[in-house]
Structure formats: structure tokens, C-alpha cells
């Protein structure tokens, strides 16, 4: 087949990233919204934005800011060096993560067929993980999640009959078949938009909304450095990862 008669390669699909960064981060303790807290002297959000823009496939990053913090986030992005090949936009977020992602999706211009959703709270995800997710969507998956096997055995519990009493265990899922899911999660744009239009109720990630549409979600390898900064100890780990990177870059 000559080059001219080939259908446009799926690899030509343009990729945008939505970064929900509107959470307060209460589990991290008192202080600024989580995404604006510093890691190695740089706001966590800037690390997350750079991690996405590090992929040559990503041409737009939409940051969903705390509802009253869009101006502050805009000036943060202006104040930090970011790649020229990537466009950046900031929109105010909502009450829940789901609402924040929906507001980010609504801000996407036409022409982006692949959308990644990435938590600002996962600032250190390596570019190979980002590229792996994009590649799997380009290869035809409608929804892709990076994931890792679990170290811990997981128990399903029921609420205690009396608050404060021990919770009874009702099941132990087979650990070998469980995965801890990270971000960025990657989607065919139309599928993700439909999921956000039709699925209501409490969800903790975007892929589960696509599952509820009855579509197949696939897993690609995640990375231990893509962990979510949630509790104070995660900040210590994140600083250690950054220090190790600086050491490796320096030699
Ligand atoms: O609360 P959780 O750790 O699941 O938050 C995951 C991501 O969703 C964080 O990056 C947080 O800033 C974002 N989020 C949001 N809007 C909310 C709540 C959380 O953008 N209302």
C-alpha cells in the first residue's frame, strides 16, 4: 500500500491532559490546597504539569484549579518554565473530583481525540508511564489505566454494628488479581465525555465511569513513583524521590 492510500494513522490523534487540582487535601493536614504545596521548593501542581508536558505526544494541558484559585494557578504557570510545544489553560473546578474533571473536559477545544486525566496529587509520574498510556489508547483501547500489583492483602469489611466496635471481614479477594490504579488514565475523548454525561454517583476515578458504560478498560504497567501524595509521610517519600533524581541527574 502506498503511503497516500493508507488511512490516517491513529498516531496522528492529538492528546490533551486534564489535571484536576481543585481538592483541599485535608488528609495532608492544614495548609494551602494540596496541589499548591511545595515539593523540593516547587508547587506539586507544577511538577504534575511538567510530568505531562514531558511527553512529546501531549499538546495541551488543562489545569482545573480550586474554584477561588484560578488566577493564582494561572500566575504560577506563568512563573515556571514549561515546554513551548505545549499549550496551557486554567479553569475553575467544582465540589467533587468528578465535577472538576467534567469542567476540564468542557474546556477542551475540538481536535483532541485522546484525553488523559491526571491527578495533580501524583507529581512524580515518569514520562514512560504517560507515553505507555497514550500508546495503548492509540492502539485502540477506549480506556487505559496504569496499575501495579498489590503488596498488601486486601479485606472487604462491613461497617461495625456498633460504631467504634471492630469491623467484620466479609471477603478476601484473590490478591494476584487485584491492581492498585494510578493516573494518568487515558481515554478516547468521546467515550470519556459520554461517561461524564451519563454516569452519576460517587466514583473515585474516571475509568470506573467508563466501566459503568459497559466498555472495556485495560491496564498497562504503572510505576512506583506515580504514587499519590495523600498523607504527610507521602511528602517525605516524594522529597526522597526528588533528591534521588537530582543526584542521578547531577552525575
Ligand atoms: O481527593 P483525591 O485524593 O481523590 O483527589 C484526587 C485529585 O482530584 C487531586 O488532584 C485533587 O486536587 C482533585 N480534586 C479536584 N476537585 C475536587 C476534589 C479533588 O480537582 N473537588
Short mmCIF file of N, CA and C in Angstrom, two decimals, residues 6 16 40 69 134 189 211 237 243:
data_model
loop_
_atom_site.label_atom_id
_atom_site.label_comp_id
_atom_site.label_asym_id
_atom_site.label_seq_id
_atom_site.Cartn_x
_atom_site.Cartn_y
_atom_site.Cartn_z
N UNK A 6 -2.94 4.89 2.54
CA UNK A 6 -3.15 4.43 3.92
C UNK A 6 -4.12 5.34 4.65
N UNK A 16 -4.72 15.70 24.75
CA UNK A 16 -4.82 16.74 25.78
C UNK A 16 -4.86 16.07 27.15
N UNK A 40 10.30 19.98 47.01
CA UNK A 40 11.60 20.41 46.53
C UNK A 40 11.57 21.87 46.10
N UNK A 69 -9.26 29.88 43.09
CA UNK A 69 -7.80 29.99 42.94
C UNK A 69 -7.30 29.98 41.50
N UNK A 134 -0.76 6.61 26.58
CA UNK A 134 -1.16 7.21 25.30
C UNK A 134 -1.08 6.17 24.18
N UNK A 189 -11.68 10.37 23.66
CA UNK A 189 -12.39 11.54 24.19
C UNK A 189 -13.90 11.35 24.23
N UNK A 211 -16.31 1.94 32.78
CA UNK A 211 -16.75 0.57 33.08
C UNK A 211 -18.27 0.53 33.20
N UNK A 237 8.39 10.81 51.24
CA UNK A 237 8.79 9.91 50.14
C UNK A 237 9.02 10.71 48.85
N UNK A 243 15.15 14.02 45.53
CA UNK A 243 16.58 14.11 45.89
C UNK A 243 17.37 13.06 45.10
#
